[in-house]
Every structure is written in structure tokens, then in C-alpha cells.
XYZ file of C-alpha atoms in Angstrom:
393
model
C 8.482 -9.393 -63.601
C 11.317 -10.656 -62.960
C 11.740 -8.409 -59.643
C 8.176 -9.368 -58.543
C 9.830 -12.971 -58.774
C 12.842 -12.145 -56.332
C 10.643 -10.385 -53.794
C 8.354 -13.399 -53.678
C 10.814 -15.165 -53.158
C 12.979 -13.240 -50.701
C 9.702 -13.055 -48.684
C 9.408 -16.958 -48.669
C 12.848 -17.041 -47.387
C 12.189 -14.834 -44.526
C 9.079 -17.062 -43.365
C 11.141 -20.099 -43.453
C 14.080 -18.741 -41.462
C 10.866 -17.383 -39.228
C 9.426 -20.840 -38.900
C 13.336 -22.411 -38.265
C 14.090 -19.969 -35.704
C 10.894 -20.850 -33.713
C 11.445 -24.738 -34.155
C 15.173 -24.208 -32.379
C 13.800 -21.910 -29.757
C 10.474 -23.722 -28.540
C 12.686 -27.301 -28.813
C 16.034 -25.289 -27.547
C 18.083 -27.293 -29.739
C 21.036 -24.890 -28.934
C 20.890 -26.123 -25.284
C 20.826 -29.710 -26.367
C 23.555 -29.169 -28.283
C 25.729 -28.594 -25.897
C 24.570 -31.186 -23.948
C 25.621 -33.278 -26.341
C 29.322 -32.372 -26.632
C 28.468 -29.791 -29.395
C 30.344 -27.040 -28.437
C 32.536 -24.201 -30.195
C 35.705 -22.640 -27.876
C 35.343 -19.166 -30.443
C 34.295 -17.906 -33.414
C 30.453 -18.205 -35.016
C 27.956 -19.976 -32.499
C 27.181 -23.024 -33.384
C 23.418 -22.454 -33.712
C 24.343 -20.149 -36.834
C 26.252 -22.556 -38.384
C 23.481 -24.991 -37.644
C 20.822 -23.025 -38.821
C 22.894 -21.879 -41.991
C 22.878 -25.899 -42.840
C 19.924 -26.485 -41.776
C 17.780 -24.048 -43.931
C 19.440 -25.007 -47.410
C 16.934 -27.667 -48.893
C 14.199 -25.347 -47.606
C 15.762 -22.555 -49.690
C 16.291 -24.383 -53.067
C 19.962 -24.333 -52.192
C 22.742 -27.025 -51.596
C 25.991 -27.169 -49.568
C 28.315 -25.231 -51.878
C 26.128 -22.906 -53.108
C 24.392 -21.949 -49.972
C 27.774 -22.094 -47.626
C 30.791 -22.566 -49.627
C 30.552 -19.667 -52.154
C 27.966 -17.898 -50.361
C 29.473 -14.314 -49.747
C 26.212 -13.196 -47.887
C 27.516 -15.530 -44.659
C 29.052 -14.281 -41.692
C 31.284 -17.285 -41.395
C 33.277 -19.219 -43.950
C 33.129 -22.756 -45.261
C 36.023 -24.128 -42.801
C 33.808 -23.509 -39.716
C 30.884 -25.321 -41.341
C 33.435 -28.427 -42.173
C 34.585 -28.093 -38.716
C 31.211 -28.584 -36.949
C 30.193 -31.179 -39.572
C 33.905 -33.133 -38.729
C 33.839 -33.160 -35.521
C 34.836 -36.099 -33.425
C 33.537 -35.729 -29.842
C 30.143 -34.196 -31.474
C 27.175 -36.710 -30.044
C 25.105 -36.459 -33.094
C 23.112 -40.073 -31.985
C 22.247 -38.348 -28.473
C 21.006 -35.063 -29.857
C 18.665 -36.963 -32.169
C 17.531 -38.534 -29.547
C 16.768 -35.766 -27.038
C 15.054 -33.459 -29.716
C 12.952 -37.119 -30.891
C 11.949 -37.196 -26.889
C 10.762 -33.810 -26.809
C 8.804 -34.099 -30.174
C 7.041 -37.064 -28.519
C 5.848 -35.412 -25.950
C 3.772 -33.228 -28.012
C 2.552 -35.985 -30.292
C 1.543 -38.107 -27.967
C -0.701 -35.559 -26.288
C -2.551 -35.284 -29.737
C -2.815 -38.902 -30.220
C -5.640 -41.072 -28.879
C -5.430 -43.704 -26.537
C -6.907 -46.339 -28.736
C -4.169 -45.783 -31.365
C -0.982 -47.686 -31.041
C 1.649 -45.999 -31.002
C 4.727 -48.454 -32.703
C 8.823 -48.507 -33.370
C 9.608 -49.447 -36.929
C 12.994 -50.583 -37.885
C 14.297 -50.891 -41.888
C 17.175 -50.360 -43.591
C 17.671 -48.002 -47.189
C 21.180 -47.382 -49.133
C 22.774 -44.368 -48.869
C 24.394 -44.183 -52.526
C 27.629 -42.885 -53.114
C 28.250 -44.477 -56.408
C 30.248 -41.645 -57.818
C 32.794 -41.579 -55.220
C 35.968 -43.023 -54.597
C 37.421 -42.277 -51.432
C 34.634 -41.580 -49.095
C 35.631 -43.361 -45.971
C 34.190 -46.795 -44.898
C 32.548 -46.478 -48.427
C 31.862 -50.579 -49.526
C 29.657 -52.545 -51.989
C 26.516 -53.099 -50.700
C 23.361 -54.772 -52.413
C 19.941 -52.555 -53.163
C 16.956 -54.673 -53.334
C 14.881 -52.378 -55.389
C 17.030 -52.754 -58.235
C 18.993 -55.772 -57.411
C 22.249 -54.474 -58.217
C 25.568 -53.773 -56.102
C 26.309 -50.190 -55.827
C 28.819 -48.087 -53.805
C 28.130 -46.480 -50.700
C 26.165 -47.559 -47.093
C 23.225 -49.476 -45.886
C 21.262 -46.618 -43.510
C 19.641 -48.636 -40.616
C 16.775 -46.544 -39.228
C 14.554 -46.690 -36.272
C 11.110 -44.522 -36.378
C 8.577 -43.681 -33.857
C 5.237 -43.641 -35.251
C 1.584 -43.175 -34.404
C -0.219 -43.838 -37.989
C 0.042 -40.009 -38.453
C 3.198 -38.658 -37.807
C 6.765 -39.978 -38.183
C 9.978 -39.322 -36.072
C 13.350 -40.865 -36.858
C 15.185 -41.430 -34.076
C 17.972 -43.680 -35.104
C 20.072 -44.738 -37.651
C 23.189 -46.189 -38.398
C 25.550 -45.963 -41.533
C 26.674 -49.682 -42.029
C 29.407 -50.732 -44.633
C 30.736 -54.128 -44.496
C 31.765 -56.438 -42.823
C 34.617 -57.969 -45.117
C 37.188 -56.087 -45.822
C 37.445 -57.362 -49.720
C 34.297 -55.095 -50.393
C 34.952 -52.083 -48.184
C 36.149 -50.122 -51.417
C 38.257 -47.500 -48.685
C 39.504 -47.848 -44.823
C 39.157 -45.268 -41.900
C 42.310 -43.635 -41.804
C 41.919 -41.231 -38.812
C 43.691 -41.437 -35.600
C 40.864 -41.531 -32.838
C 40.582 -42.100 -29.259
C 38.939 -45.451 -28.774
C 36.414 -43.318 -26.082
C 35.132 -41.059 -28.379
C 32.026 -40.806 -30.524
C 33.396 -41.097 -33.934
C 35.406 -44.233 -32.826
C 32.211 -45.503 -31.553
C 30.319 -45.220 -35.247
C 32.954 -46.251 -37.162
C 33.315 -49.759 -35.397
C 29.693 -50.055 -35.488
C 29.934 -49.397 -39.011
C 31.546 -53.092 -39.653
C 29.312 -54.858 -37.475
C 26.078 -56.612 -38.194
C 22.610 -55.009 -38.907
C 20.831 -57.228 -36.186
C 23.606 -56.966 -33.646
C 22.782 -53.490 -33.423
C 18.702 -53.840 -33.092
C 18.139 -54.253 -29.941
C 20.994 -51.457 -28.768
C 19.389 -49.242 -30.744
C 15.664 -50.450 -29.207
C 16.894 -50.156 -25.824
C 18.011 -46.575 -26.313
C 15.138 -45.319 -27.106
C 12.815 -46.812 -24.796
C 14.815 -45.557 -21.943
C 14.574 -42.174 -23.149
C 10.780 -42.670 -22.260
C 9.637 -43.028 -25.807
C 6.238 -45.189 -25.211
C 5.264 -47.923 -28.457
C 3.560 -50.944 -27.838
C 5.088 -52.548 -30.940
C 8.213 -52.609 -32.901
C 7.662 -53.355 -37.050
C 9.880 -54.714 -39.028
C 10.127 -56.731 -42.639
C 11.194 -60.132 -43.676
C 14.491 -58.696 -43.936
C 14.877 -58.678 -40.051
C 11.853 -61.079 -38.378
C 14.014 -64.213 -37.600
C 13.539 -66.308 -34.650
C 16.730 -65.225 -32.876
C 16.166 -61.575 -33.347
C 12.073 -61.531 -32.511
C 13.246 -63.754 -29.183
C 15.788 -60.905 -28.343
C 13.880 -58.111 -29.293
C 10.528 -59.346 -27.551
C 12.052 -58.842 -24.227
C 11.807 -55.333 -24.823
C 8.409 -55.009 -26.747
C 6.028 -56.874 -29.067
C 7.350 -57.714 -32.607
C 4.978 -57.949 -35.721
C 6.907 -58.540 -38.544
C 6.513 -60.034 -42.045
C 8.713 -63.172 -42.457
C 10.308 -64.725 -45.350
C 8.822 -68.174 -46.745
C 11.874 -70.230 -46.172
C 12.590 -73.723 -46.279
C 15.813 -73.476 -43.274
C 13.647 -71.188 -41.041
C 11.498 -73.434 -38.457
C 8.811 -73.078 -36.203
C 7.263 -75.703 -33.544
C 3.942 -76.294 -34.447
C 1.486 -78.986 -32.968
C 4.716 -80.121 -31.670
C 6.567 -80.580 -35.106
C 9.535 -78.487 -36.504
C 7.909 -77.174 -39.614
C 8.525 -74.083 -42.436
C 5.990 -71.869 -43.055
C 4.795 -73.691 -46.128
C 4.260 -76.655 -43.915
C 2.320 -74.949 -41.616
C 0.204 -73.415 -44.129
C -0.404 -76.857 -45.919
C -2.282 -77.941 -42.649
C -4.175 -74.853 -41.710
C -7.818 -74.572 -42.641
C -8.387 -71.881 -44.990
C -11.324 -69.542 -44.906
C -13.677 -69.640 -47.811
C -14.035 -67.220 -50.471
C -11.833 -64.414 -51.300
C -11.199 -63.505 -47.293
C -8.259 -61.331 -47.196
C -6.830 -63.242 -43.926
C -6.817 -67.079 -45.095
C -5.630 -68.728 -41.326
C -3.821 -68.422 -38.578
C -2.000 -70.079 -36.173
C 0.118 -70.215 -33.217
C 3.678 -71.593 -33.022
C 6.540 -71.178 -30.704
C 9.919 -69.949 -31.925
C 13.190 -72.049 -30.575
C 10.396 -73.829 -28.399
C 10.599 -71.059 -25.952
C 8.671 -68.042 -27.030
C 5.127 -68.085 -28.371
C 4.226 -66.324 -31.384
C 1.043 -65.963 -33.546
C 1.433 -66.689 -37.912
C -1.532 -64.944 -39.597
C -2.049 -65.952 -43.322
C -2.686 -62.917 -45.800
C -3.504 -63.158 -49.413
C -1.325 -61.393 -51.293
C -3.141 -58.752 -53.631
C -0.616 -58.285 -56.076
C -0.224 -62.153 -57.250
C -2.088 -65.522 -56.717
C 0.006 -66.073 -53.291
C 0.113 -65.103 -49.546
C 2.483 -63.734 -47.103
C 2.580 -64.184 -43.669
C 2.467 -62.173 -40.328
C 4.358 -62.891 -37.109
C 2.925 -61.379 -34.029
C 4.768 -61.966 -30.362
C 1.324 -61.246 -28.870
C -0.358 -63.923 -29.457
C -3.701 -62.458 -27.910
C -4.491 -59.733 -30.428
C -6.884 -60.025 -33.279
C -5.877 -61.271 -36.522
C -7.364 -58.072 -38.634
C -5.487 -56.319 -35.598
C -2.517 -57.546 -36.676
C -2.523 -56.435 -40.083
C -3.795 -53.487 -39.738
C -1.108 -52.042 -37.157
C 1.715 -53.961 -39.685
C 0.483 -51.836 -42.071
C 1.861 -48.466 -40.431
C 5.342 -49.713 -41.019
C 4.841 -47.633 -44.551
C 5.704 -44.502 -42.937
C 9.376 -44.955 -42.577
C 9.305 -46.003 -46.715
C 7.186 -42.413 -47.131
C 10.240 -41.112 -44.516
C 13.029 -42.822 -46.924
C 11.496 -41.408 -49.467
C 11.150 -37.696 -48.353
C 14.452 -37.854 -46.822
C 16.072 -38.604 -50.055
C 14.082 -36.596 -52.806
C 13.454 -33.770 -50.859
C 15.665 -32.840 -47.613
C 18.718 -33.614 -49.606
C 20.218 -37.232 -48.003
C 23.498 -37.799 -49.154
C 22.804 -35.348 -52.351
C 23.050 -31.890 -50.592
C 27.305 -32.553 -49.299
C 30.271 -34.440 -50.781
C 32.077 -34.443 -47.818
C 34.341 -37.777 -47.723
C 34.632 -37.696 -43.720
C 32.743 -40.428 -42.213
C 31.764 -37.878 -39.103
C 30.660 -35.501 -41.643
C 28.284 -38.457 -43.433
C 26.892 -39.022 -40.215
C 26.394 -35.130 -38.788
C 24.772 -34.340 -42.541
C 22.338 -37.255 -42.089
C 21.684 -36.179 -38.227
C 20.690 -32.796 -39.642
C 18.397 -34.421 -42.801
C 16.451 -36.200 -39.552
C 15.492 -33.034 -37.883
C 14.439 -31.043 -41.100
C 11.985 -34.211 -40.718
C 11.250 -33.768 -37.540
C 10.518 -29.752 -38.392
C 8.012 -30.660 -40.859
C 6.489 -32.909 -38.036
C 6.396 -30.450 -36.044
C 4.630 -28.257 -38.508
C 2.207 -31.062 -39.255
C 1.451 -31.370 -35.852
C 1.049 -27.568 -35.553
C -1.836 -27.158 -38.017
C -3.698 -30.651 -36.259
C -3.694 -28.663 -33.434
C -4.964 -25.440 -35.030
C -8.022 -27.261 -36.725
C -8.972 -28.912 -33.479
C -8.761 -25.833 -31.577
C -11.015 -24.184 -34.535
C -13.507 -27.246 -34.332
C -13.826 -26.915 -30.183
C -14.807 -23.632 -30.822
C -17.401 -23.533 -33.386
């Protein structure tokens, strides 16, 4: 029995290294690799130390048992540290290049009446048992409300309703130095990548929105609207991010945030005091238009909340789509919580490696991404096999 168990599972193994293998060779992520500055002067190539990494969650293994005490590998655990370390490595660049290719197939299998959208959030990366992780700070998690030890992960996601692509992200600590728990103590050259990240690092979440925004979209990434929560959706950041695309975003029901409406400064509460509200138990009460900093014009839709006797609200920078329209593209903005999700529980985010290397935080998460994209890919993969099935019957 218990051989008929290793066998099984043996074969498994060899499918998923069957399945990797294709994903690097149809996407030539080797190629883009060293395009990106990835490169290895001797020794192991650095697709088998990629693929070695790469393949662990999918194998029921984690970084020490699947590369540090694995005797079975043809390399040893300094070269993996050595690729994951690395300074010059352009781990934001390759993400990007394999997320433009991966478009290109899912946006062939998507229709043209489906929007197509950018969502931006932000999840912690917890490293509350460590100690000397560099860059590691306090920073707050609004699920539970506490302080904890470790990052906030700013993420950027392509997304058609179906499938999901990350495509950017950022490991934030904080800005004060009181609650940055440890420093970066490496000596870097102010030109190269890991210089880069780690003053980024220290600097605002919404400073780095519409950097990250631009990148993409001049990859050639198409979305007609960037998502985001009330976390994000102030005036200032919609006005600078509209110039690039449309915003929907939920917004926060604040006394200090203003909008011009009917030619008054008011809060949303205001606003919603003079609105007409539809009868019944309508799921959209009102809307409105307003202009944020009297320059740019903006639509509020009213939406009753379901889980308490209230409503949020809905800001829209195109003010000439429908109000159902409006919801009902906000509410694709769940994928990247079903990404945070999958990410974490499953591929192994900031659970699979103790490294205490900031480069090595950020290659590990680089490499959680792209198992994502795989499954995409794999998702995408049996679409088209049932619609080639249905064309032919």
C-alpha cells in the first residue's frame, strides 16, 4: 500500500514538472530572464535553479526541504541563495514581460463586451516571528486590527472577470524610522535594482500608484478601468490616476473629504442628505455627479449596503456609464482578494523561505506571482479546450 502511495505520487510529480517545463518553454521565461539582468557567469543554469524553486508548493515541499537538504539536486543551497540575493536581478521587469505575454492570450479569449480592468490593493506580508529581516517594521492589518511585524504588499492585477494576473507589487515598510524594527545594511550602488526597491520601500503607498500604472500600460496591457478601495480613492490620487485611465473606486464616508456639488463643498453624507432616494428596497438608492478639487468630474452612485441598515458609495471618473454598470464592473475588484488569498494559503507567500535579505523577500514573492500566473495559464488552457470541443460538436 504504502508503495502504491509513492508511485502515485512520484507519477504526479512527473506531470507537474511536465506541465512547468511547458509553461517556461511556450512563455520562454529563460530568455526573459536574461533580458532582465538574470544571468549566471558558471555553474547550474539559472532555469534549473528556477524551476527547482519554482515547483516546491506544487510538490508538497518547502524551501529547506525541497533545496536545502535535498540530496536528489544537482546544485546546492548557496546557488539557490545566490539567485534569490541577487542585486542587479530585475525581478519587477520579468514580471512584467511574462504578465504581457499572458495577456496576449487572454485577451484573445475574452469578449469585446467585457471590460477588461487594473485593480490596485494592498495585503501584509507577516513576518511576526522574525527579528532581523531587513526593512522589517510595524505595520497595521485591518482584518484583525492589530500591529504586527513585517510589510504592507502593494499589488497591481490585470483582470477580465475570469482570470487574474499580478503584475506588480511592492514590499512597503515604513516610513518612520521609530517603527522600522531593522535598517538595510548593504552597501549598494545607488543605479542598481535592489537600491531602487529598498528606497521605494520607505516611501508612500500612493506615491507609487501611478508609477506603477504607467508601467504597465506602456507595456501594452489594455484595461479600461483601474479598481481600487476606500483605502486609496481620494481626490488627489483619482485626479492623478485619471489621466491615465478611468477610476471606480469605493470611498470612505468622511467628514474632511469634500466634493463640489451643485456648487457647494460638501461630504458625502451631505450629498446623500439631498439626493432623492429610490423607493423600495432598490439596491442603487441615487446618484449624482460632483467634481473633485473643482477640476475633474466624477459620478457618486449610492448602494445599500447588504450586510447592515447603511450604504456605501461608488466613485466613477466616467461620468457617462450606467449606474448598475458601475457596480457591477466594481465588483471584479474581488479577484485580487481570491489572488491574496491563494497566494498566501497555497503558493507559499512569505511561508515557503526565511530568508532575511530584502532582495531575497522580493525574488521569493516574484516567483509566488508566476506560480499564479501558471495556474492562469492552465485555466486558460482548459477554456480553450472546451470551446474548441463545443465548435466541433
Amino acid at each position: 500500500m504504502e508503495y502504491n502511495k509513492i508511485v502515485s505520487q512520484t507519477q504526479v510529480n512527473i506531470q507537474v514538472q511536465s506541465k512547468i517545463n511547458d509553461f517556461f518553454n511556450r512563455f520562454q521565461i529563460g530568455t526573459l530572464m536574461h533580458r532582465c539582468g538574470v544571468r549566471k557567469r558558471h555553474g547550474h543554469s539559472i532555469r534549473s535553479l528556477t524551476e527547482a524553486i519554482f515547483i516546491l508548493p506544487f510538490i508538497g515541499k518547502n524551501f529547506y526541504r525541497g533545496i536545502v537538504i535535498n540530496e536528489d539536486n544537482a546544485f546546492g543551497k548557496d546557488a539557490a541563495y545566490q539567485l534569490l540575493r541577487g542585486t542587479s536581478f530585475n525581478w519587477r521587469r520579468l514580471l512584467l514581460f511574462l504578465g504581457q505575454r499572458l495577456f496576449s492570450i487572454l485577451n484573445r479569449l475574452t469578449n469585446d463586451d467585457r471590460e477588461s480592468v487594473l485593480i490596485i490593493d494592498d495585503s501584509t506580508y507577516d513576518r511576526s516571528r522574525s527579528k532581523l529581516v531587513e526593512l522589517l517594521s510595524k505595520v497595521y492589518d485591518h482584518s484583525t486590527g492589530r500591529f504586527l511585524k513585517g510589510f504592507r504588499m502593494l499589488t497591481i492585477c490585470w483582470s477580465d472577470g475570469a482570470s487574474c494576473l499580478p503584475l506588480d507589487f511592492s514590499l512597503l515598510s515604513s516610513r518612520e524610522a521609530k517603527k522600522r524594527i531593522c535598517e538595510s545594511k548593504k552597501d549598494l550602488d545607488k543605479r542598481c535594482c535592489a537600491y531602487r526597491r529598498r528606497k521605494e520601500a520607505t516611501m508612500k503607498a500612493t506615491e507609487l500608484l501611478e508609477p506603477m500604472v504607467k508601467r504597465i500600460l506602456n507595456t501594452g496591457i489594455q484595461a479600461q478601468y483601474l479598481l481600487m478601495d476606500s483605502w486609496f480613492t481620494m481626490p488627489s490620487t483619482v485626479i492623478t490616476l485619471a489621466k491615465h485611465i478611468k477610476v471606480i473606486g469605493m470611498i470612505k464616508k468622511s467628514p474632511k473629504i469634500f466634493y463640489t456639488y451643485d456648487g457647494n463643498k460638501l461630504d458625502v453624507m451631505a450629498i446623500y442628505r439631498r439626493l432623492k432616494k429610490r423607493r423600495g428596497r432598490a439596491k442603487i438608492l441615487a446618484s449624482t455627479n460632483v467634481l473633485l478639487k473643482d477640476t475633474v468630474p466624477a459620478k457618486l452612485v449610492f448602494v445599500r449596503d447588504r450586510r447592515k441598515k447603511d450604504w456605501l458609495v461608488l466613485l466613477s471618473t466616467d461620468t457617462g456609464l450606467a449606474d448598475e454598470d458601475i457596480v457591477r464592473i466594481y465588483g471584479k475588484r474581488w479577484d485580487i482578494e481570491v489572488f491574496f488569498k491563494m497566494a498566501k494559503q497555497h503558493l507559499k507567500l512569505a511561508k515557503e523561505i526565511q530568508c532575511r535579505d530584502f532582495d531575497a523577500l522580493i525574488a521569493h514573492t516574484t516567483f509566488v506571482f508566476m506560480r499564479y500566473m501558471f495556474l492562469s495559464d492552465l485555466q486558460s488552457e482548459e477554456w480553450t479546450s472546451v470551446a474548441y470541443n463545443i465548435l466541433q460538436s
